[in-house]
């Protein structure tokens, strides 16, 4: 079941980030998990999960399930298992799924710890409209280095010619605080106020961009 979880997570990451490569999606996921759940896992570790070299364990399985919209990993397992169960086999297969999940949980605890260690090697700091790489010094406004966020997260001033969507995928995210809108080129957490950015919508574009409000 963890294999199906990883495949679903990478598929959603591709849709949200617009990235087609496994590496690009893994960078996006590592960044998202760090910012939203305050849990460190490296993109390399996520790629190993994708390649079936290891299987994710708790609490990462819960965070990945929440990324897909479930309450926890148990909710994901239940949702994926129930549609294919026959009435007479329900309890047996449900228990079997849980047994398999429990067996897989301890397998990669070490790899998650390595991801955390690697993540602390360098930091980045927000400079006006972009992140800059820096040595970690303990400053309040520092973040652990995330390559996807460093290279793709920029603050922009969109116009009516800005490409808000590409092949149906959102390319711009925004935050509205104190009646002021700010736009960014990637999803994630606002670098200053800590709020989760929202994907831009046609309504927002029409009201605040094309009308000049």
C-alpha positions as a Python dict, from the first residue, in 0.01 Angstrom:
ca = {
    (1, 'X'): (0, 0, 0),
    (2, 'X'): (293, 237, 63),
    (3, 'X'): (394, 190, -301),
    (4, 'X'): (52, 312, -411),
    (5, 'X'): (78, 600, -162),
    (6, 'X'): (410, 714, -308),
    (7, 'X'): (284, 689, -667),
    (8, 'X'): (-25, 895, -581),
    (9, 'X'): (182, 1155, -398),
    (10, 'X'): (427, 1198, -688),
    (11, 'X'): (138, 1223, -932),
    (12, 'X'): (-25, 1503, -730),
    (13, 'X'): (310, 1677, -683),
    (14, 'X'): (350, 1685, -1060),
    (15, 'X'): (11, 1847, -1104),
    (16, 'X'): (72, 2109, -836),
    (17, 'X'): (430, 2197, -923),
    (18, 'X'): (415, 2160, -1300),
    (19, 'X'): (728, 1944, -1283),
    (20, 'X'): (752, 1640, -1510),
    (21, 'X'): (1074, 1490, -1371),
    (22, 'X'): (1089, 1266, -1065),
    (23, 'X'): (1365, 1485, -921),
    (24, 'X'): (1160, 1803, -961),
    (25, 'X'): (858, 1646, -795),
    (26, 'X'): (1072, 1511, -511),
    (27, 'X'): (1217, 1858, -447),
    (28, 'X'): (866, 2001, -436),
    (29, 'X'): (749, 1732, -194),
    (30, 'X'): (1049, 1773, 37),
    (31, 'X'): (982, 2147, 49),
    (32, 'X'): (610, 2101, 113),
    (33, 'X'): (661, 1847, 391),
    (34, 'X'): (921, 2068, 559),
    (35, 'X'): (705, 2379, 552),
    (36, 'X'): (362, 2238, 624),
    (37, 'X'): (444, 1951, 862),
    (38, 'X'): (784, 2068, 998),
    (39, 'X'): (933, 1729, 912),
    (40, 'X'): (1266, 1692, 734),
    (41, 'X'): (1308, 1439, 453),
    (42, 'X'): (1547, 1481, 162),
    (43, 'X'): (1448, 1467, -203),
    (44, 'X'): (1698, 1182, -248),
    (45, 'X'): (1515, 977, 14),
    (46, 'X'): (1181, 1044, -155),
    (47, 'X'): (1326, 933, -489),
    (48, 'X'): (1441, 608, -327),
    (49, 'X'): (1086, 551, -208),
    (50, 'X'): (963, 614, -562),
    (51, 'X'): (1215, 363, -700),
    (52, 'X'): (1094, 108, -441),
    (53, 'X'): (1438, 89, -275),
    (54, 'X'): (1277, 164, 61),
    (55, 'X'): (930, 220, 204),
    (56, 'X'): (826, 527, 407),
    (57, 'X'): (740, 486, 774),
    (58, 'X'): (541, 674, 1038),
    (59, 'X'): (504, 971, 1071),
    (60, 'X'): (597, 1037, 708),
    (61, 'X'): (322, 806, 583),
    (62, 'X'): (71, 1022, 771),
    (63, 'X'): (208, 1343, 619),
    (64, 'X'): (203, 1198, 267),
    (65, 'X'): (-156, 1082, 321),
    (66, 'X'): (-253, 1429, 446),
    (67, 'X'): (-95, 1576, 133),
    (68, 'X'): (-347, 1366, -61),
    (69, 'X'): (-634, 1491, 154),
    (70, 'X'): (-669, 1206, 405),
    (71, 'X'): (-662, 1243, 783),
    (72, 'X'): (-373, 997, 815),
    (73, 'X'): (-223, 684, 658),
    (74, 'X'): (-499, 470, 804),
    (75, 'X'): (-753, 680, 615),
    (76, 'X'): (-560, 630, 292),
    (77, 'X'): (-540, 253, 343),
    (78, 'X'): (-910, 232, 423),
    (79, 'X'): (-1010, 435, 118),
    (80, 'X'): (-790, 235, -116),
    (81, 'X'): (-893, -102, 26),
    (82, 'X'): (-1268, -75, 66),
    (83, 'X'): (-1378, -23, -299),
    (84, 'X'): (-1233, -358, -410),
    (85, 'X'): (-1345, -568, -115),
    (86, 'X'): (-1618, -826, -139),
    (87, 'X'): (-1855, -840, 161),
    (88, 'X'): (-1728, -1176, 282),
    (89, 'X'): (-1363, -1076, 253),
    (90, 'X'): (-1381, -729, 408),
    (91, 'X'): (-1238, -797, 754),
    (92, 'X'): (-970, -1036, 631),
    (93, 'X'): (-832, -807, 362),
    (94, 'X'): (-859, -500, 579),
    (95, 'X'): (-656, -669, 853),
    (96, 'X'): (-408, -797, 599),
    (97, 'X'): (-351, -445, 468),
    (98, 'X'): (-279, -322, 819),
    (99, 'X'): (-41, -610, 889),
    (100, 'X'): (155, -533, 573),
    (101, 'X'): (167, -165, 662),
    (102, 'X'): (295, -240, 1014),
    (103, 'X'): (566, -470, 878),
    (104, 'X'): (691, -197, 646),
    (105, 'X'): (693, 84, 904),
    (106, 'X'): (1036, 23, 1065),
    (107, 'X'): (1231, -31, 745),
    (108, 'X'): (1345, 322, 666),
    (109, 'X'): (1371, 512, 992),
    (110, 'X'): (1743, 558, 932),
    (111, 'X'): (1693, 710, 586),
    (112, 'X'): (1453, 974, 724),
    (113, 'X'): (1717, 1072, 980),
    (114, 'X'): (1980, 1106, 706),
    (115, 'X'): (1748, 1338, 514),
    (116, 'X'): (1719, 1556, 822),
    (117, 'X'): (2097, 1571, 862),
    (118, 'X'): (2149, 1661, 498),
    (119, 'X'): (1882, 1931, 518),
    (120, 'X'): (2074, 2116, 790),
    (121, 'X'): (2395, 2159, 591),
    (122, 'X'): (2295, 2487, 427),
    (123, 'X'): (2029, 2753, 463),
    (124, 'X'): (1867, 3024, 254),
    (125, 'X'): (1732, 3366, 335),
    (126, 'X'): (1459, 3580, 176),
    (127, 'X'): (1583, 3893, -2),
    (128, 'X'): (1302, 4123, -122),
    (129, 'X'): (1164, 3897, -398),
    (130, 'X'): (1377, 3580, -395),
    (131, 'X'): (1579, 3344, -178),
    (132, 'X'): (1957, 3352, -155),
    (133, 'X'): (2179, 3066, -47),
    (134, 'X'): (2366, 3122, 280),
    (135, 'X'): (2547, 2943, 560),
    (136, 'X'): (2323, 2855, 852),
    (137, 'X'): (2374, 3104, 1133),
    (138, 'X'): (2059, 3065, 1341),
    (139, 'X'): (1893, 3386, 1226),
    (140, 'X'): (1517, 3401, 1273),
    (141, 'X'): (1439, 3453, 904),
    (142, 'X'): (1657, 3167, 777),
    (143, 'X'): (1514, 2853, 622),
    (144, 'X'): (1673, 2516, 560),
    (145, 'X'): (1799, 2501, 203),
    (146, 'X'): (1547, 2351, -40),
    (147, 'X'): (1664, 2352, -400),
    (148, 'X'): (1314, 2360, -548),
    (149, 'X'): (1217, 2661, -337),
    (150, 'X'): (1550, 2837, -393),
    (151, 'X'): (1535, 2805, -770),
    (152, 'X'): (1162, 2839, -833),
    (153, 'X'): (1011, 3056, -560),
    (154, 'X'): (1002, 3423, -664),
    (155, 'X'): (777, 3716, -584),
    (156, 'X'): (636, 3878, -899),
    (157, 'X'): (414, 4163, -1011),
    (158, 'X'): (184, 3994, -1263),
    (159, 'X'): (28, 4169, -1560),
    (160, 'X'): (-241, 4068, -1807),
    (161, 'X'): (30, 3895, -2012),
    (162, 'X'): (154, 3675, -1727),
    (163, 'X'): (121, 3300, -1790),
    (164, 'X'): (-99, 3205, -1495),
    (165, 'X'): (-165, 2856, -1629),
    (166, 'X'): (33, 2609, -1841),
    (167, 'X'): (-138, 2302, -1987),
    (168, 'X'): (-414, 2353, -1733),
    (169, 'X'): (-172, 2366, -1437),
    (170, 'X'): (-146, 2667, -1206),
    (171, 'X'): (179, 2863, -1239),
    (172, 'X'): (113, 3148, -993),
    (173, 'X'): (16, 3146, -624),
    (174, 'X'): (-89, 3434, -400),
    (175, 'X'): (-143, 3559, -47),
    (176, 'X'): (-386, 3827, 66),
    (177, 'X'): (-304, 3997, 395),
    (178, 'X'): (-413, 4339, 520),
    (179, 'X'): (-608, 4385, 195),
    (180, 'X'): (-284, 4352, -3),
    (181, 'X'): (-214, 4078, -257),
    (182, 'X'): (129, 3932, -325),
    (183, 'X'): (200, 3684, -605),
    (184, 'X'): (463, 3410, -626),
    (185, 'X'): (591, 3165, -887),
    (186, 'X'): (564, 2850, -674),
    (187, 'X'): (342, 2706, -400),
    (188, 'X'): (443, 2688, -37),
    (189, 'X'): (460, 2913, 266),
    (190, 'X'): (482, 3292, 251),
    (191, 'X'): (847, 3374, 337),
    (192, 'X'): (749, 3645, 588),
    (193, 'X'): (407, 3582, 742),
    (194, 'X'): (413, 3200, 731),
    (195, 'X'): (72, 3164, 564),
    (196, 'X'): (12, 2891, 306),
    (197, 'X'): (-16, 3040, -43),
    (198, 'X'): (-326, 2978, -251),
    (199, 'X'): (-332, 2887, -621),
    (200, 'X'): (-444, 3177, -836),
    (201, 'X'): (-793, 3152, -984),
    (202, 'X'): (-962, 3311, -1282),
    (203, 'X'): (-1168, 3516, -1040),
    (204, 'X'): (-856, 3660, -873),
    (205, 'X'): (-698, 3731, -1210),
    (206, 'X'): (-1004, 3911, -1338),
    (207, 'X'): (-1064, 4111, -1021),
    (208, 'X'): (-712, 4211, -922),
    (209, 'X'): (-493, 4179, -1231),
    (210, 'X'): (-683, 4259, -1548),
    (211, 'X'): (-886, 4536, -1386),
    (212, 'X'): (-584, 4687, -1219),
    (213, 'X'): (-744, 4699, -872),
}
